[in-house]
Coordinates of C-alpha atoms and ligand atoms in Angstrom, one line a residue:
M1 CA -3.4 34.3 34.7
R2 CA -3.6 34.5 38.5
A3 CA -4.0 38.2 39.2
L4 CA -5.1 41.3 37.6
T5 CA -1.6 42.7 37.1
D6 CA -0.4 39.3 35.4
C7 CA 0.5 40.1 31.7
Y8 CA 0.0 38.8 28.3
Q9 CA 3.1 39.2 26.4
L10 CA 2.7 41.0 23.0
S11 CA 4.9 40.0 19.8
N12 CA 7.3 42.7 20.6
G13 CA 7.9 41.4 24.2
V14 CA 5.8 44.2 25.9
G15 CA 3.8 42.8 28.9
I16 CA 0.1 44.0 28.9
P17 CA -2.1 43.5 32.1
C18 CA -4.7 40.9 31.6
I19 CA -7.7 42.6 32.4
G20 CA -8.2 46.2 31.1
F21 CA -10.6 48.7 32.5
G22 CA -13.2 49.9 29.8
T23 CA -14.3 53.5 29.6
W24 CA -16.7 53.5 26.6
Q25 CA -19.8 55.5 27.3
T26 CA -18.3 56.8 30.7
A27 CA -18.9 60.6 30.5
E28 CA -16.0 63.1 30.5
G29 CA -16.0 64.9 34.0
E30 CA -16.5 63.6 37.4
E31 CA -17.8 60.1 36.3
A32 CA -14.8 59.3 34.4
V33 CA -12.4 60.6 36.9
A34 CA -14.1 58.9 39.9
S35 CA -14.4 55.5 37.9
V36 CA -10.8 55.4 36.9
L37 CA -9.7 56.4 40.3
S38 CA -12.0 53.6 41.7
A39 CA -10.5 51.1 39.1
L40 CA -6.9 52.0 40.1
G41 CA -7.8 51.7 43.6
A42 CA -9.2 48.3 43.0
G43 CA -5.9 47.2 41.5
Y44 CA -6.4 47.7 37.7
R45 CA -3.4 49.1 36.0
H46 CA -4.6 48.9 32.4
I47 CA -6.9 51.6 31.3
D48 CA -8.5 51.5 27.7
T49 CA -9.8 54.7 26.2
A50 CA -10.3 56.2 22.7
Q51 CA -10.2 59.7 21.2
G52 CA -13.9 59.0 20.2
Y53 CA -15.1 58.4 23.8
G54 CA -14.4 62.1 24.5
N55 CA -13.2 61.2 28.1
E56 CA -9.4 61.2 27.6
G57 CA -9.0 64.6 29.7
S58 CA -10.8 63.1 32.7
I59 CA -8.7 59.9 32.4
G60 CA -5.5 62.0 32.3
S61 CA -6.6 63.8 35.6
A62 CA -7.4 60.5 37.2
L63 CA -4.0 59.0 36.2
K64 CA -2.2 62.0 37.5
R65 CA -4.3 62.3 40.7
S66 CA -3.8 58.6 41.5
G67 CA 0.0 59.2 42.1
I68 CA 0.7 55.7 40.7
K69 CA 4.0 55.5 38.8
R70 CA 3.8 55.9 35.1
E71 CA 5.8 52.7 34.5
E72 CA 3.1 50.7 36.5
L73 CA 0.3 52.0 34.3
F74 CA -0.6 50.6 30.8
V75 CA -2.7 53.0 28.9
T76 CA -4.4 52.6 25.5
T77 CA -6.2 55.0 23.3
K78 CA -7.5 54.8 19.6
L79 CA -7.4 57.1 16.7
A80 CA -10.7 58.8 16.0
N81 CA -12.5 58.1 12.8
N82 CA -12.1 61.4 11.1
Q83 CA -8.4 61.6 11.8
H84 CA -7.0 58.8 9.4
G85 CA -3.9 59.9 7.2
Y86 CA -0.4 60.7 8.1
K87 CA -0.7 64.4 9.2
K88 CA -4.0 64.0 11.0
T89 CA -2.8 60.9 12.7
M90 CA 0.3 62.7 14.2
A91 CA -1.7 65.9 15.3
A92 CA -4.5 63.8 16.9
F93 CA -1.7 61.7 18.7
A94 CA -0.2 64.8 20.1
R95 CA -3.6 66.0 21.4
S96 CA -4.2 62.8 23.0
M97 CA -1.0 62.9 24.9
D98 CA -1.8 66.4 26.0
K99 CA -5.3 65.0 27.4
L100 CA -3.9 62.1 28.9
R101 CA -1.0 64.0 30.4
L102 CA 1.4 61.3 29.2
T103 CA 4.9 61.5 27.5
Y104 CA 4.5 58.1 25.9
L105 CA 1.5 55.8 25.3
D106 CA 1.5 52.0 25.9
L107 CA -0.9 51.1 23.0
F108 CA -2.4 53.0 20.1
L109 CA -5.1 51.4 17.9
I110 CA -6.8 52.4 14.7
H111 CA -10.2 52.4 16.1
W112 CA -12.1 51.3 12.9
P113 CA -10.6 50.2 9.5
N114 CA -13.2 52.0 7.2
P115 CA -14.8 55.0 8.5
L116 CA -17.4 57.0 6.4
D117 CA -14.9 59.9 5.8
F118 CA -12.5 57.6 4.1
R119 CA -14.8 54.9 2.5
S120 CA -13.6 55.6 -1.0
N121 CA -9.9 55.3 -0.1
W122 CA -9.7 53.4 3.3
Q123 CA -6.8 51.3 2.2
E124 CA -4.6 54.3 1.4
A125 CA -5.7 56.2 4.5
N126 CA -4.9 53.1 6.7
A127 CA -1.4 52.8 5.0
E128 CA -0.6 56.4 5.7
T129 CA -1.9 56.3 9.3
W130 CA 0.1 53.1 9.9
Q131 CA 3.3 55.1 8.8
A132 CA 2.7 57.7 11.4
F133 CA 2.1 54.8 13.9
E134 CA 5.3 53.2 12.9
E135 CA 7.4 56.4 13.1
L136 CA 5.9 57.2 16.7
Y137 CA 6.7 53.6 17.8
R138 CA 10.3 53.8 16.5
A139 CA 10.8 57.2 18.1
G140 CA 9.7 55.6 21.4
Y141 CA 6.4 57.6 21.9
I142 CA 4.2 54.3 21.7
R143 CA 5.2 51.0 23.2
A144 CA 2.9 48.8 21.0
L145 CA 0.7 49.2 17.9
G146 CA -2.6 47.6 17.1
I147 CA -5.9 47.8 15.3
S148 CA -9.5 47.7 16.3
N149 CA -12.6 46.2 14.5
F150 CA -10.4 44.9 11.6
R151 CA -11.6 42.0 9.7
Q152 CA -9.3 39.7 7.7
H153 CA -9.5 41.8 4.4
H154 CA -8.6 45.0 6.5
I155 CA -5.6 43.3 7.9
E156 CA -4.3 41.9 4.6
A157 CA -4.7 45.3 3.0
L158 CA -2.7 46.9 6.0
M159 CA 0.1 44.3 5.6
Q160 CA 0.8 45.2 2.1
T161 CA 2.7 48.3 3.2
A162 CA 3.2 47.8 7.1
V163 CA 6.7 47.1 8.2
V164 CA 5.8 46.7 11.9
A165 CA 2.9 44.1 12.2
P166 CA -0.1 45.2 14.6
M167 CA 0.4 43.5 18.1
V168 CA -3.3 43.7 19.2
N169 CA -6.7 43.5 17.4
Q170 CA -9.5 44.6 19.7
I171 CA -12.9 43.3 18.7
R172 CA -16.3 42.5 20.1
L173 CA -15.8 39.2 21.7
C174 CA -18.4 38.1 24.4
P175 CA -20.7 35.1 25.1
G176 CA -22.1 34.0 22.0
E177 CA -20.0 36.0 19.6
T178 CA -16.4 34.5 19.3
Q179 CA -15.6 35.6 15.8
D180 CA -13.5 32.1 15.5
A181 CA -12.1 32.5 12.0
L182 CA -11.1 36.1 12.7
V183 CA -9.4 35.1 16.0
E184 CA -7.6 32.3 14.4
Y185 CA -6.4 34.4 11.7
C186 CA -5.2 37.2 14.2
R187 CA -3.3 34.6 16.2
E188 CA -1.6 33.3 13.1
C189 CA -0.4 36.8 12.6
G190 CA 0.9 37.1 16.2
M191 CA -1.8 39.3 17.5
L192 CA -3.5 39.3 21.1
L193 CA -7.1 39.5 20.9
E194 CA -8.7 42.2 23.2
A195 CA -12.3 41.8 24.1
Y196 CA -14.5 44.7 24.1
S197 CA -18.1 44.5 25.4
P198 CA -17.1 41.5 27.5
L199 CA -20.5 41.9 29.2
G200 CA -22.5 42.5 26.1
V201 CA -22.9 46.1 27.1
G202 CA -24.9 44.8 30.0
K203 CA -27.4 42.6 28.1
I204 CA -25.7 39.4 29.3
F205 CA -27.4 39.8 32.7
E206 CA -30.6 38.9 31.2
V207 CA -29.6 35.5 29.7
P208 CA -31.0 32.6 31.6
E209 CA -28.1 30.3 30.7
M210 CA -25.7 32.7 32.3
Q211 CA -27.9 32.9 35.3
A212 CA -27.8 29.2 35.7
L213 CA -24.0 29.3 35.4
A214 CA -23.7 32.1 37.9
A215 CA -25.7 30.0 40.4
K216 CA -23.5 26.9 39.7
Y217 CA -20.2 28.6 40.4
G218 CA -21.4 30.9 43.0
K219 CA -20.1 33.9 41.1
S220 CA -21.8 36.8 39.5
I221 CA -22.7 36.7 35.7
A222 CA -20.1 39.6 35.2
Q223 CA -17.3 37.5 36.8
I224 CA -18.3 34.3 34.7
C225 CA -17.9 36.4 31.6
I226 CA -14.6 37.8 32.4
R227 CA -13.2 34.5 33.5
W228 CA -14.6 32.9 30.4
S229 CA -12.8 35.7 28.4
L230 CA -9.5 34.9 30.0
Q231 CA -10.0 31.2 29.6
R232 CA -10.5 31.7 25.9
G233 CA -7.2 33.7 25.8
Y234 CA -8.8 37.1 25.2
L235 CA -8.0 40.2 27.1
P236 CA -11.2 41.4 28.5
L237 CA -12.2 45.1 28.9
P238 CA -15.1 45.3 31.2
K239 CA -16.6 48.7 31.8
S240 CA -18.4 50.1 34.8
V241 CA -18.9 53.2 36.7
M242 CA -20.0 51.7 39.9
P243 CA -17.3 51.1 42.6
A244 CA -18.7 47.8 43.8
R245 CA -18.9 46.4 40.4
I246 CA -15.5 47.6 39.4
A247 CA -14.1 45.8 42.4
Q248 CA -16.3 42.7 41.8
N249 CA -15.1 42.3 38.2
T250 CA -11.4 41.9 39.6
Q251 CA -12.4 38.8 41.6
V252 CA -12.0 36.2 38.9
F253 CA -8.9 34.3 39.8
D254 CA -10.3 32.1 42.5
F255 CA -12.3 29.7 40.3
A256 CA -12.2 28.1 36.9
L257 CA -14.9 27.3 34.4
E258 CA -15.1 23.6 33.2
D259 CA -14.3 23.3 29.6
A260 CA -17.9 22.1 28.8
D261 CA -19.1 25.5 30.3
V262 CA -16.6 27.5 28.3
Q263 CA -17.9 25.8 25.2
R264 CA -21.6 26.4 26.2
I265 CA -21.0 30.1 26.7
A266 CA -19.3 30.3 23.4
G267 CA -22.2 28.7 21.9
L268 CA -24.8 31.2 23.1
T269 CA -25.1 32.5 19.5
G270 CA -26.5 36.0 19.4
C271 CA -27.4 36.2 23.0
V272 CA -26.3 39.6 23.3
G273 CA -26.4 40.7 19.7
Y274 CA -23.6 41.0 17.0
S275 CA -20.8 43.3 16.1
M276 CA -21.4 45.8 13.4
D277 CA -19.9 45.3 9.8
P278 CA -17.1 47.8 9.7
D279 CA -17.5 48.5 6.0
S280 CA -21.0 49.7 6.6
I281 CA -20.9 51.6 9.9
P282 CA -22.6 55.0 9.7
W283 CA -19.7 57.0 11.1
Ligands
LIG301 P1 -22.2 50.4 35.1 O1 -21.3 51.1 34.5 O2 -23.6 51.1 35.6 O3 -21.7 49.4 36.2 P2 -19.5 45.9 28.8 O4 -18.2 45.8 29.6 O5 -19.7 44.7 28.1 O6 -19.4 47.1 28.0 O7 -20.7 46.1 29.8 C1 -20.9 47.3 30.6 C2 -22.3 47.2 31.2 O8 -22.3 46.4 32.2 C3 -22.5 48.7 31.8 O9 -23.9 48.8 31.6 C4 -22.3 48.5 33.3 O10 -23.0 49.3 34.0 C5 -22.6 46.9 33.5 N1 -21.8 46.3 34.5 C6 -20.5 46.2 34.6 N2 -20.0 45.4 35.6 C7 -21.2 44.9 36.1 C8 -21.3 44.1 37.3 N3 -20.4 43.4 37.8 N4 -22.6 43.8 37.5 C9 -23.7 44.3 36.8 N5 -23.5 45.2 35.8 C10 -22.3 45.5 35.5

């Protein structure tokens, strides 16, 4: 990858810009509108949101206000945890499209495999949800389908009835948390790995080893993390609401980490904590 708009190719041939702009914990309203406008101004064309983030309306406003052509944008949203099942999925998708002011979506993900509302029947709920996803995909309303926070047993269950295999799994991938077995399994299944919390939700800035690497390369810790994510073949989704940081996080194509440093960063086990077990999340 040599630029922000260079693409990974998904298994169905759709191109996806190699860094996405993350919006988790960005508040609906002026903050979300301004940060997305700032990201688009800095050159991002890939925006990642979710029904559960509560900011789709602001993102839709920003996309519209930007005046950027629809076909230049790549927009992802995710199905909320209480909306699994065929009918609910269809209705929730329609609401997202209204809020985002889009006629088609680039990527739709099941946000969590096993939410509390469906804990007793998550396999059936995901199978029904996926049927809705596939129909929307075949009808041209969605360009690519995926999952998030799925582990191997969730994927195996989904694949028992899926006709179209997921093209993406979005999971927590950051320094010290590389989920190697899951990543390998997803790649064998033809999925691209998207990396959420690539900066460890901000905790990475206190890690001494990362401070030393930033000094070594003359780059910020955020830039080291994003570059590391790309060199691992992930698609990072850094979040910021600060224009200077939003721009800084795009400047990652003018240096490369040595292999030994890529390994060192991967090995900072637990330095920013661990992902949650999707089978026992309290939501
Ligand atoms: P802010 O939004 O105030 O800029 P992650 O992407 O792993 O979720 O991390 C996001 C966190 O990292 C947010 O707290 C964000 O704060 C902060 N952040 C994002 N980019 C930078 C940067 N370049 N320098 C310092 N902090 C950053």
